[in-house]
PDB file of C-alpha atoms and ligand atoms in Angstrom:
ATOM      1  CA  MET A1210      -0.051   0.111  -0.017  1.00 65.00           C
ATOM      2  CA  SER A1211       1.536   3.373  -1.198  1.00 71.00           C
ATOM      3  CA  PRO A1212       1.628   6.023   1.532  1.00 81.00           C
ATOM      4  CA  ALA A1213      -1.336   8.582   1.094  1.00 78.00           C
ATOM      5  CA  VAL A1214      -0.399  12.133  -0.222  1.00 81.00           C
ATOM      6  CA  PRO A1215      -2.648  15.301  -0.272  1.00 80.00           C
ATOM      7  CA  TRP A1216      -2.416  15.708  -4.039  1.00 83.00           C
ATOM      8  CA  GLY A1217      -3.541  14.381  -7.029  1.00 91.00           C
ATOM      9  CA  ARG A1218      -2.393  11.325  -9.336  1.00 95.00           C
ATOM     10  CA  VAL A1219      -1.422  13.470 -12.251  1.00 96.00           C
ATOM     11  CA  MET A1220       0.922  16.407 -12.401  1.00 97.00           C
ATOM     12  CA  VAL A1221       2.300  18.779 -14.961  1.00 98.00           C
ATOM     13  CA  ALA A1222       6.072  18.133 -14.593  1.00 98.00           C
ATOM     14  CA  SER A1223       8.458  21.230 -13.960  1.00 97.00           C
ATOM     15  CA  GLY A1224       9.082  23.267 -17.099  1.00 96.00           C
ATOM     16  CA  CYS A1225       6.789  21.560 -19.365  1.00 97.00           C
ATOM     17  CA  GLY A1226       3.503  23.646 -18.728  1.00 96.00           C
ATOM     18  CA  GLY A1227       5.158  26.917 -19.598  1.00 92.00           C
ATOM     19  CA  THR A1228       3.668  29.554 -17.048  1.00 95.00           C
ATOM     20  CA  GLY A1229       0.281  27.639 -17.187  1.00 95.00           C
ATOM     21  CA  ARG A1230      -1.222  30.276 -19.823  1.00 95.00           C
ATOM     22  CA  GLU A1231      -0.111  28.041 -22.613  1.00 93.00           C
ATOM     23  CA  LEU A1232      -1.587  25.059 -21.241  1.00 94.00           C
ATOM     24  CA  ALA A1233      -4.942  26.572 -20.482  1.00 94.00           C
ATOM     25  CA  PRO A1234      -6.795  26.163 -23.660  1.00 92.00           C
ATOM     26  CA  TYR A1235      -6.174  22.532 -23.689  1.00 90.00           C
ATOM     27  CA  ALA A1236      -6.209  21.332 -19.926  1.00 88.00           C
ATOM     28  CA  ASP A1237      -8.519  22.230 -17.100  1.00 90.00           C
ATOM     29  CA  LEU A1238      -6.287  23.776 -14.710  1.00 95.00           C
ATOM     30  CA  GLU A1239      -8.752  24.073 -12.129  1.00 94.00           C
ATOM     31  CA  GLY A1240      -7.576  21.475  -9.407  1.00 92.00           C
ATOM     32  CA  LEU A1241      -4.644  20.537 -11.314  1.00 94.00           C
ATOM     33  CA  ASP A1242      -1.115  19.734  -9.655  1.00 96.00           C
ATOM     34  CA  PHE A1243       0.807  21.987 -11.608  1.00 97.00           C
ATOM     35  CA  VAL A1244       4.737  22.147 -11.051  1.00 98.00           C
ATOM     36  CA  THR A1245       6.082  25.437 -12.091  1.00 98.00           C
ATOM     37  CA  ARG A1246       9.479  25.872 -14.257  1.00 96.00           C
ATOM     38  CA  SER A1247      12.389  25.837 -11.699  1.00 96.00           C
ATOM     39  CA  ILE A1248      12.644  29.385 -10.102  1.00 96.00           C
ATOM     40  CA  THR A1249      15.701  30.831  -9.029  1.00 95.00           C
ATOM     41  CA  LEU A1250      16.427  33.859  -6.592  1.00 96.00           C
ATOM     42  CA  ASP A1251      17.500  36.143  -9.778  1.00 94.00           C
ATOM     43  CA  PRO A1252      16.338  36.194 -13.207  1.00 95.00           C
ATOM     44  CA  ARG A1253      18.150  33.774 -15.605  1.00 92.00           C
ATOM     45  CA  ALA A1254      18.210  34.374 -19.386  1.00 91.00           C
ATOM     46  CA  GLY A1255      18.896  30.488 -20.018  1.00 88.00           C
ATOM     47  CA  GLY A1256      21.402  29.104 -22.439  1.00 86.00           C
ATOM     48  CA  PRO A1257      22.298  29.665 -25.980  1.00 90.00           C
ATOM     49  CA  SER A1258      20.397  28.302 -29.018  1.00 93.00           C
ATOM     50  CA  PRO A1259      19.717  25.643 -30.244  1.00 94.00           C
ATOM     51  CA  ARG A1260      18.307  24.246 -26.867  1.00 94.00           C
ATOM     52  CA  VAL A1261      16.591  21.384 -28.151  1.00 95.00           C
ATOM     53  CA  ALA A1262      17.129  18.521 -30.397  1.00 96.00           C
ATOM     54  CA  GLU A1263      14.743  15.757 -31.379  1.00 96.00           C
ATOM     55  CA  THR A1264      15.579  12.093 -31.257  1.00 96.00           C
ATOM     56  CA  PRO A1265      13.808   8.946 -32.349  1.00 95.00           C
ATOM     57  CA  SER A1266      12.619   8.349 -28.942  1.00 94.00           C
ATOM     58  CA  GLY A1267      12.804  11.365 -26.967  1.00 96.00           C
ATOM     59  CA  LEU A1268      13.852  15.268 -26.530  1.00 97.00           C
ATOM     60  CA  VAL A1269      17.362  16.485 -25.815  1.00 97.00           C
ATOM     61  CA  HIS A1270      17.342  19.809 -24.096  1.00 95.00           C
ATOM     62  CA  ALA A1271      19.219  22.326 -22.502  1.00 93.00           C
ATOM     63  CA  VAL A1272      17.117  25.338 -21.456  1.00 91.00           C
ATOM     64  CA  GLY A1273      19.440  26.653 -18.760  1.00 87.00           C
ATOM     65  CA  HIS A1274      16.529  27.327 -16.556  1.00 89.00           C
ATOM     66  CA  GLN A1275      15.354  30.360 -17.917  1.00 93.00           C
ATOM     67  CA  ASN A1276      13.021  32.159 -15.719  1.00 95.00           C
ATOM     68  CA  PRO A1277      12.109  35.513 -14.460  1.00 96.00           C
ATOM     69  CA  GLY A1278      13.467  35.024 -10.971  1.00 97.00           C
ATOM     70  CA  LEU A1279      11.379  34.925  -7.842  1.00 98.00           C
ATOM     71  CA  GLU A1280      10.150  38.473  -7.373  1.00 98.00           C
ATOM     72  CA  HIS A1281       8.665  38.620 -10.951  1.00 98.00           C
ATOM     73  CA  PHE A1282       7.306  34.860 -10.494  1.00 98.00           C
ATOM     74  CA  LEU A1283       5.618  36.232  -7.296  1.00 98.00           C
ATOM     75  CA  ALA A1284       4.006  39.265  -9.095  1.00 98.00           C
ATOM     76  CA  THR A1285       2.982  37.543 -12.164  1.00 97.00           C
ATOM     77  CA  GLU A1286       3.181  33.934 -12.932  1.00 97.00           C
ATOM     78  CA  LEU A1287       1.909  32.638  -9.515  1.00 98.00           C
ATOM     79  CA  PRO A1288      -1.059  34.961  -9.114  1.00 98.00           C
ATOM     80  CA  TRP A1289      -2.227  33.828 -12.522  1.00 97.00           C
ATOM     81  CA  LEU A1290      -1.867  30.219 -11.830  1.00 98.00           C
ATOM     82  CA  VAL A1291      -3.738  30.462  -8.315  1.00 97.00           C
ATOM     83  CA  ARG A1292      -6.518  32.327  -9.998  1.00 97.00           C
ATOM     84  CA  ALA A1293      -6.828  29.664 -12.575  1.00 97.00           C
ATOM     85  CA  GLY A1294      -7.502  27.274  -9.753  1.00 97.00           C
ATOM     86  CA  ALA A1295      -4.146  25.189 -10.073  1.00 97.00           C
ATOM     87  CA  ARG A1296      -2.747  23.476  -7.129  1.00 97.00           C
ATOM     88  CA  VAL A1297       0.685  24.949  -7.348  1.00 98.00           C
ATOM     89  CA  HIS A1298       4.053  23.666  -6.583  1.00 98.00           C
ATOM     90  CA  VAL A1299       6.997  25.708  -7.053  1.00 98.00           C
ATOM     91  CA  SER A1300      10.022  24.282  -8.219  1.00 97.00           C
ATOM     92  CA  ILE A1301      13.086  25.689  -6.907  1.00 96.00           C
ATOM     93  CA  VAL A1302      16.815  25.623  -7.676  1.00 94.00           C
ATOM     94  CA  GLY A1303      19.671  27.290  -6.481  1.00 91.00           C
ATOM     95  CA  GLY A1304      23.453  27.617  -6.363  1.00 87.00           C
ATOM     96  CA  ALA A1305      23.797  26.957  -2.796  1.00 88.00           C
ATOM     97  CA  ILE A1306      22.005  25.462   0.145  1.00 91.00           C
ATOM     98  CA  GLY A1307      21.396  29.164   1.394  1.00 93.00           C
ATOM     99  CA  GLU A1308      19.697  29.889  -1.909  1.00 94.00           C
ATOM    100  CA  TYR A1309      17.260  27.006  -1.801  1.00 95.00           C
ATOM    101  CA  ALA A1310      16.470  28.187   1.870  1.00 97.00           C
ATOM    102  CA  GLU A1311      15.908  31.771   0.830  1.00 98.00           C
ATOM    103  CA  LEU A1312      13.586  30.598  -2.021  1.00 98.00           C
ATOM    104  CA  ALA A1313      11.555  28.431   0.681  1.00 98.00           C
ATOM    105  CA  ARG A1314      11.515  30.923   3.131  1.00 98.00           C
ATOM    106  CA  ARG A1315       9.985  33.623   0.746  1.00 98.00           C
ATOM    107  CA  LEU A1316       7.607  31.274  -1.047  1.00 98.00           C
ATOM    108  CA  SER A1317       6.344  30.013   2.219  1.00 98.00           C
ATOM    109  CA  ARG A1318       4.847  33.846   2.781  1.00 98.00           C
ATOM    110  CA  ALA A1319       3.436  33.854  -0.870  1.00 98.00           C
ATOM    111  CA  PRO A1320      -0.237  33.254  -1.142  1.00 96.00           C
ATOM    112  CA  GLY A1321      -1.357  30.214  -2.909  1.00 96.00           C
ATOM    113  CA  VAL A1322       1.750  28.161  -3.061  1.00 98.00           C
ATOM    114  CA  ALA A1323       0.666  24.545  -2.293  1.00 97.00           C
ATOM    115  CA  GLY A1324       4.089  23.028  -2.069  1.00 97.00           C
ATOM    116  CA  LEU A1325       7.335  22.927  -3.127  1.00 98.00           C
ATOM    117  CA  GLU A1326       9.623  20.715  -5.482  1.00 98.00           C
ATOM    118  CA  VAL A1327      12.997  20.703  -4.905  1.00 97.00           C
ATOM    119  CA  ASN A1328      15.030  20.465  -8.150  1.00 95.00           C
ATOM    120  CA  LEU A1329      18.374  18.516  -7.165  1.00 92.00           C
ATOM    121  CA  GLY A1330      19.753  17.854 -10.526  1.00 79.00           C
ATOM    122  CA  ALA A1331      20.468  20.478 -12.936  1.00 66.00           C
ATOM    123  CA  THR A1332      21.702  18.468 -15.900  1.00 58.00           C
ATOM    124  CA  ASP A1333      22.770  21.121 -18.369  1.00 57.00           C
ATOM    125  CA  GLN A1334      25.869  23.258 -18.826  1.00 54.00           C
ATOM    126  CA  ALA A1335      23.321  26.150 -19.448  1.00 60.00           C
ATOM    127  CA  GLY A1336      22.338  25.844 -15.741  1.00 61.00           C
ATOM    128  CA  GLU A1337      25.908  26.515 -14.762  1.00 67.00           C
ATOM    129  CA  GLY A1338      26.446  27.778 -11.314  1.00 70.00           C
ATOM    130  CA  LEU A1339      23.155  25.880 -10.075  1.00 73.00           C
ATOM    131  CA  PHE A1340      23.858  23.245  -7.264  1.00 70.00           C
ATOM    132  CA  GLU A1341      24.204  19.882  -8.789  1.00 67.00           C
ATOM    133  CA  VAL A1342      23.665  17.163  -6.245  1.00 72.00           C
ATOM    134  CA  ARG A1343      25.435  13.924  -7.192  1.00 71.00           C
ATOM    135  CA  GLU A1344      25.616  13.025  -3.502  1.00 83.00           C
ATOM    136  CA  PRO A1345      22.708  11.816  -1.394  1.00 91.00           C
ATOM    137  CA  TYR A1346      24.089  13.664   1.470  1.00 91.00           C
ATOM    138  CA  HIS A1347      23.905  16.860  -0.244  1.00 90.00           C
ATOM    139  CA  ALA A1348      20.544  16.386  -1.569  1.00 93.00           C
ATOM    140  CA  ALA A1349      19.538  15.611   2.005  1.00 96.00           C
ATOM    141  CA  SER A1350      20.904  18.999   3.284  1.00 94.00           C
ATOM    142  CA  VAL A1351      19.140  20.956   0.710  1.00 95.00           C
ATOM    143  CA  VAL A1352      15.994  19.097   1.826  1.00 97.00           C
ATOM    144  CA  ALA A1353      16.551  19.607   5.373  1.00 98.00           C
ATOM    145  CA  ALA A1354      17.190  23.442   4.825  1.00 97.00           C
ATOM    146  CA  VAL A1355      14.112  23.758   2.650  1.00 98.00           C
ATOM    147  CA  ARG A1356      11.966  21.882   5.240  1.00 98.00           C
ATOM    148  CA  ARG A1357      13.035  24.084   8.110  1.00 98.00           C
ATOM    149  CA  GLU A1358      11.820  27.145   6.175  1.00 98.00           C
ATOM    150  CA  PHE A1359       8.612  25.806   4.844  1.00 98.00           C
ATOM    151  CA  PRO A1360       5.472  25.128   6.866  1.00 98.00           C
ATOM    152  CA  ALA A1361       5.337  21.390   8.022  1.00 97.00           C
ATOM    153  CA  ASP A1362       1.525  21.017   6.690  1.00 96.00           C
ATOM    154  CA  ARG A1363       2.714  21.683   2.956  1.00 97.00           C
ATOM    155  CA  PRO A1364       4.407  19.526   1.105  1.00 97.00           C
ATOM    156  CA  VAL A1365       8.045  19.252  -0.095  1.00 98.00           C
ATOM    157  CA  LEU A1366       8.677  17.112  -3.241  1.00 98.00           C
ATOM    158  CA  ALA A1367      12.622  16.126  -3.755  1.00 97.00           C
ATOM    159  CA  LYS A1368      13.246  15.744  -7.399  1.00 96.00           C
ATOM    160  CA  LEU A1369      16.006  13.181  -8.123  1.00 94.00           C
ATOM    161  CA  ARG A1370      17.707  11.924 -11.335  1.00 89.00           C
ATOM    162  CA  PRO A1371      16.549   8.422 -12.324  1.00 90.00           C
ATOM    163  CA  ASP A1372      20.072   7.165 -11.571  1.00 92.00           C
ATOM    164  CA  LEU A1373      19.453   3.382 -10.636  1.00 93.00           C
ATOM    165  CA  SER A1374      22.896   3.223  -8.780  1.00 92.00           C
ATOM    166  CA  ARG A1375      22.007   6.128  -6.247  1.00 93.00           C
ATOM    167  CA  ALA A1376      18.192   5.888  -6.412  1.00 95.00           C
ATOM    168  CA  VAL A1377      17.528   4.061  -3.288  1.00 97.00           C
ATOM    169  CA  GLU A1378      20.244   5.810  -1.296  1.00 97.00           C
ATOM    170  CA  GLY A1379      19.237   9.079  -2.529  1.00 96.00           C
ATOM    171  CA  ALA A1380      15.518   8.357  -1.839  1.00 97.00           C
ATOM    172  CA  ARG A1381      16.094   7.420   1.727  1.00 98.00           C
ATOM    173  CA  ALA A1382      18.566  10.489   2.471  1.00 97.00           C
ATOM    174  CA  VAL A1383      15.761  13.137   1.326  1.00 97.00           C
ATOM    175  CA  HIS A1384      13.017  11.295   2.874  1.00 98.00           C
ATOM    176  CA  ASP A1385      14.844  11.138   6.362  1.00 98.00           C
ATOM    177  CA  ALA A1386      15.522  14.831   5.678  1.00 98.00           C
ATOM    178  CA  GLY A1387      11.705  15.540   5.439  1.00 98.00           C
ATOM    179  CA  ALA A1388      10.966  15.231   1.947  1.00 98.00           C
ATOM    180  CA  SER A1389       6.985  14.781   1.690  1.00 98.00           C
ATOM    181  CA  ALA A1390       7.762  12.290  -1.342  1.00 98.00           C
ATOM    182  CA  VAL A1391      10.373  11.770  -3.918  1.00 98.00           C
ATOM    183  CA  VAL A1392      10.023  12.407  -7.557  1.00 98.00           C
ATOM    184  CA  LEU A1393      11.598  10.038  -9.935  1.00 96.00           C
ATOM    185  CA  GLY A1394      12.413  11.376 -12.101  1.00 84.00           C
ATOM    186  CA  ASP A1395      14.099  13.918 -13.974  1.00 93.00           C
ATOM    187  CA  ALA A1396      15.907  13.890 -17.318  1.00 95.00           C
ATOM    188  CA  VAL A1397      18.662  11.702 -17.949  1.00 94.00           C
ATOM    189  CA  PRO A1398      21.904  13.484 -18.529  1.00 92.00           C
ATOM    190  CA  ALA A1399      22.823  13.533 -22.290  1.00 94.00           C
ATOM    191  CA  ALA A1400      24.504  15.730 -24.711  1.00 94.00           C
ATOM    192  CA  LEU A1401      23.083  17.955 -27.843  1.00 95.00           C
ATOM    193  CA  PRO A1402      24.323  16.848 -31.263  1.00 96.00           C
ATOM    194  CA  ASP A1403      27.243  19.440 -30.822  1.00 95.00           C
ATOM    195  CA  GLY A1404      28.176  17.889 -27.504  1.00 94.00           C
ATOM    196  CA  ARG A1405      26.832  20.529 -25.118  1.00 92.00           C
ATOM    197  CA  PRO A1406      25.505  18.733 -21.700  1.00 90.00           C
ATOM    198  CA  ALA A1407      22.006  18.617 -21.806  1.00 93.00           C
ATOM    199  CA  GLY A1408      19.036  16.280 -20.596  1.00 94.00           C
ATOM    200  CA  LEU A1409      17.035  13.295 -22.381  1.00 96.00           C
ATOM    201  CA  SER A1410      13.158  13.208 -21.561  1.00 97.00           C
ATOM    202  CA  GLY A1411      10.509  11.184 -23.148  1.00 98.00           C
ATOM    203  CA  PRO A1412       9.613   7.799 -24.219  1.00 98.00           C
ATOM    204  CA  ALA A1413      13.429   6.607 -24.192  1.00 97.00           C
ATOM    205  CA  ILE A1414      13.689   7.035 -20.448  1.00 98.00           C
ATOM    206  CA  THR A1415      10.618   5.629 -19.333  1.00 98.00           C
ATOM    207  CA  PRO A1416      12.173   2.023 -18.642  1.00 98.00           C
ATOM    208  CA  VAL A1417      14.868   3.744 -16.813  1.00 97.00           C
ATOM    209  CA  ALA A1418      12.718   5.542 -14.718  1.00 98.00           C
ATOM    210  CA  LEU A1419      10.120   2.950 -14.222  1.00 98.00           C
ATOM    211  CA  ARG A1420      12.916   0.489 -12.881  1.00 98.00           C
ATOM    212  CA  CYS A1421      14.018   3.345 -10.262  1.00 98.00           C
ATOM    213  CA  VAL A1422      10.529   3.537  -9.157  1.00 98.00           C
ATOM    214  CA  HIS A1423      10.083  -0.386  -8.666  1.00 98.00           C
ATOM    215  CA  GLU A1424      13.435  -0.397  -6.638  1.00 98.00           C
ATOM    216  CA  VAL A1425      12.627   2.418  -4.475  1.00 98.00           C
ATOM    217  CA  VAL A1426       9.094   1.306  -3.973  1.00 98.00           C
ATOM    218  CA  ALA A1427      10.176  -2.175  -2.976  1.00 98.00           C
ATOM    219  CA  ARG A1428      13.185  -1.144  -0.632  1.00 98.00           C
ATOM    220  CA  LEU A1429      11.468   1.856   1.034  1.00 98.00           C
ATOM    221  CA  PRO A1430       7.753   1.161   1.091  1.00 97.00           C
ATOM    222  CA  GLU A1431       7.287   3.807   3.619  1.00 97.00           C
ATOM    223  CA  VAL A1432       8.453   6.555   1.045  1.00 98.00           C
ATOM    224  CA  ALA A1433       5.914   8.193  -1.275  1.00 98.00           C
ATOM    225  CA  VAL A1434       7.296   8.108  -5.011  1.00 98.00           C
ATOM    226  CA  VAL A1435       6.278  10.406  -7.816  1.00 98.00           C
ATOM    227  CA  GLY A1436       7.071   8.478 -11.151  1.00 98.00           C
ATOM    228  CA  GLY A1437       7.761  10.565 -14.190  1.00 98.00           C
ATOM    229  CA  GLY A1438       9.764  10.140 -17.490  1.00 98.00           C
ATOM    230  CA  GLY A1439       8.201   9.608 -20.967  1.00 98.00           C
ATOM    231  CA  VAL A1440       4.473   9.640 -19.641  1.00 98.00           C
ATOM    232  CA  ASP A1441       2.615  10.233 -22.767  1.00 97.00           C
ATOM    233  CA  GLY A1442      -0.630   8.695 -22.199  1.00 98.00           C
ATOM    234  CA  PRO A1443      -2.789   6.370 -20.025  1.00 98.00           C
ATOM    235  CA  ALA A1444      -0.677   3.222 -20.335  1.00 98.00           C
ATOM    236  CA  THR A1445       2.631   4.681 -19.404  1.00 98.00           C
ATOM    237  CA  ALA A1446       0.724   6.462 -16.292  1.00 98.00           C
ATOM    238  CA  ARG A1447      -0.579   3.094 -15.317  1.00 97.00           C
ATOM    239  CA  ALA A1448       2.551   1.345 -15.576  1.00 98.00           C
ATOM    240  CA  PHE A1449       4.029   4.129 -12.955  1.00 98.00           C
ATOM    241  CA  LEU A1450       1.197   3.744 -10.869  1.00 98.00           C
ATOM    242  CA  ALA A1451       1.233  -0.094 -11.070  1.00 97.00           C
ATOM    243  CA  ALA A1452       4.821   0.124 -10.045  1.00 98.00           C
ATOM    244  CA  GLY A1453       3.612   1.831  -6.678  1.00 97.00           C
ATOM    245  CA  ALA A1454       4.011   5.542  -7.568  1.00 98.00           C
ATOM    246  CA  VAL A1455       1.587   7.945  -5.792  1.00 97.00           C
ATOM    247  CA  ALA A1456       1.315  10.035  -8.855  1.00 97.00           C
ATOM    248  CA  VAL A1457       2.791  10.611 -12.219  1.00 98.00           C
ATOM    249  CA  GLN A1458       4.258  13.734 -13.722  1.00 98.00           C
ATOM    250  CA  VAL A1459       3.757  14.460 -17.313  1.00 98.00           C
ATOM    251  CA  GLY A1460       6.720  16.412 -19.194  1.00 98.00           C
ATOM    252  CA  ALA A1461       7.747  16.629 -22.595  1.00 98.00           C
ATOM    253  CA  ALA A1462       4.678  14.778 -23.902  1.00 98.00           C
ATOM    254  CA  LEU A1463       2.879  18.079 -23.413  1.00 97.00           C
ATOM    255  CA  LEU A1464       4.950  19.862 -25.784  1.00 95.00           C
ATOM    256  CA  HIS A1465       3.697  17.472 -28.560  1.00 93.00           C
ATOM    257  CA  ASP A1466       0.098  16.892 -27.074  1.00 96.00           C
ATOM    258  CA  PRO A1467      -0.846  19.412 -24.566  1.00 95.00           C
ATOM    259  CA  THR A1468      -4.349  17.589 -23.915  1.00 95.00           C
ATOM    260  CA  THR A1469      -2.127  14.507 -22.433  1.00 96.00           C
ATOM    261  CA  VAL A1470      -2.929  15.466 -18.920  1.00 95.00           C
ATOM    262  CA  ALA A1471      -6.662  15.668 -19.694  1.00 92.00           C
ATOM    263  CA  ARG A1472      -6.517  12.290 -21.439  1.00 95.00           C
ATOM    264  CA  ILE A1473      -4.810  10.468 -18.377  1.00 96.00           C
ATOM    265  CA  ARG A1474      -7.019  12.208 -15.926  1.00 93.00           C
ATOM    266  CA  ALA A1475     -10.209  11.006 -17.805  1.00 93.00           C
ATOM    267  CA  ASP A1476      -8.785   7.490 -18.018  1.00 95.00           C
ATOM    268  CA  LEU A1477      -8.141   7.246 -14.429  1.00 94.00           C
ATOM    269  CA  GLU A1478     -11.277   8.808 -13.466  1.00 91.00           C
ATOM    270  CA  ALA A1479     -13.113   6.115 -15.573  1.00 92.00           C
ATOM    271  CA  GLN A1480     -11.422   3.349 -13.975  1.00 86.00           C
ATOM    272  CA  ASP A1481     -12.748   4.687 -10.603  1.00 75.00           C
ATOM    273  CA  PRO A1482     -15.374   7.278 -10.907  1.00 66.00           C
ATOM    274  CA  HIS A1483     -15.113   7.738  -6.854  1.00 60.00           C
ATOM    275  CA  ASP A1484     -11.425   8.455  -6.980  1.00 60.00           C
ATOM    276  CA  HIS A1485     -11.427  12.117  -8.775  1.00 53.00           C
ATOM    277  CA  SER A1486      -7.729  10.704  -9.864  1.00 49.00           C
ATOM    278  CA  GLY A1487      -6.188  13.587 -11.480  1.00 49.00           C
ATOM    279  CA  ARG A1488      -7.865  16.213  -9.033  1.00 48.00           C
ATOM    280  CA  THR A1489      -7.134  17.146  -5.758  1.00 42.00           C
ATOM    281  CA  ASP A1490      -9.490  17.967  -2.813  1.00 38.00           C
ATOM    282  CA  ARG A1491      -9.544  21.553  -2.560  1.00 33.00           C
TER     283      ARG A1491
HETATM  284  C1  FMN B2839      11.959  21.607 -22.220  1.00 93.12           C
HETATM  285  C2  FMN B2839      11.917  21.282 -20.742  1.00 93.12           C
HETATM  286  C3  FMN B2839      12.261  21.990 -19.837  1.00 93.12           C
HETATM  287  C4  FMN B2839      12.443  21.506 -18.559  1.00 93.12           C
HETATM  288  N1  FMN B2839      12.527  22.265 -17.463  1.00 93.12           N
HETATM  289  C5  FMN B2839      12.605  21.861 -16.107  1.00 93.12           C
HETATM  290  C6  FMN B2839      12.776  22.458 -15.198  1.00 93.12           C
HETATM  291  O1  FMN B2839      12.891  23.795 -15.151  1.00 93.12           O
HETATM  292  N2  FMN B2839      13.008  21.968 -13.857  1.00 93.12           N
HETATM  293  C7  FMN B2839      13.089  20.762 -13.495  1.00 93.12           C
HETATM  294  O2  FMN B2839      12.982  20.440 -12.523  1.00 93.12           O
HETATM  295  N3  FMN B2839      12.919  19.870 -14.519  1.00 93.12           N
HETATM  296  C8  FMN B2839      12.559  20.551 -15.861  1.00 93.12           C
HETATM  297  N4  FMN B2839      12.320  19.408 -17.181  1.00 93.12           N
HETATM  298  C9  FMN B2839      12.505  18.010 -16.778  1.00 93.12           C
HETATM  299  C10 FMN B2839      10.931  17.647 -16.540  1.00 93.12           C
HETATM  300  O3  FMN B2839      10.321  18.353 -15.449  1.00 93.12           O
HETATM  301  C11 FMN B2839      10.853  15.702 -16.525  1.00 93.12           C
HETATM  302  O4  FMN B2839      11.400  15.693 -15.133  1.00 93.12           O
HETATM  303  C12 FMN B2839      11.694  15.410 -17.402  1.00 93.12           C
HETATM  304  O5  FMN B2839      11.411  15.988 -18.641  1.00 93.12           O
HETATM  305  C13 FMN B2839      11.282  13.800 -17.591  1.00 93.12           C
HETATM  306  O6  FMN B2839       9.816  13.799 -17.919  1.00 93.12           O
HETATM  307  P1  FMN B2839       9.460  13.448 -19.364  1.00 93.12           P
HETATM  308  O7  FMN B2839      10.122  12.685 -19.988  1.00 93.12           O
HETATM  309  O8  FMN B2839       7.918  13.245 -19.205  1.00 93.12           O
HETATM  310  O9  FMN B2839       9.582  14.730 -19.850  1.00 93.12           O
HETATM  311  C14 FMN B2839      12.444  20.005 -18.235  1.00 93.12           C
HETATM  312  C15 FMN B2839      12.054  19.036 -19.452  1.00 93.12           C
HETATM  313  C16 FMN B2839      11.727  19.625 -20.625  1.00 93.12           C
HETATM  314  C17 FMN B2839      11.722  18.731 -21.969  1.00 93.12           C
END
């Protein structure tokens, strides 16, 4: 039995739902768990073009965490998402533990923030200067610092790379540090055709992420795991949920088909009409 969590079973993955406005024509944002693109304290222009490359089975990307910075986010993007009825999980990323803590402190006072997602794996070179957490010990230190600054009754998700060699160790470390759930996972480290460091997302990484979810659920049944990586419709969503994930995140698929979230929600609700699967109690 997976641990119960206070959010829905379908979430928009960080960086893949835009600011929300781009997704709104295709998905009902009311009650939708929306993870924002990763927000830094100061604005970031992002990396040089080209930033993405298609492969036969996934998208290679090096966006470099382009974002307007916390102040602008609080003034514009957050209020819009809250008004649209989304349940907003703000993804945060920083260059040092203190930056994560500062982001958490300021977001704890912002109206409408349902929870945080701690981005622990900036995979591309354009994200230079951001904390790259390879060691579970460091990941746990970041999560503990965030947890200290953010109200205990609101969730803090810890997002890890789907790296099988460290998945169980990493999940245990961030869980013990106070994470409400572990998100497995992020993009897999890759390279753009010109060799620049990047992340690989999409169907190519589903089996890798699925294996990580299976291992963590089997070894750490007390840990809530959110699965992600190539979720592109009801079948992949169900595979992660069957593996024991409490929820799934939909990422790159939204760039091809922005109705993906709605389709998965409809499928899960059809399976169990009383479950209101994709939706949250508000
Ligand atoms: C264009 C793009 C931008 C992304 N931006 C972020 C980001 O800002 N923060 C983050 O934690 N993950 C980011 N991701 C990773 C996704 O949230 C997701 O974890 C990853 O792509 C794996 O899921 P998928 O295969 O469904 O896309 C991004 C992915 C893509 C494709």
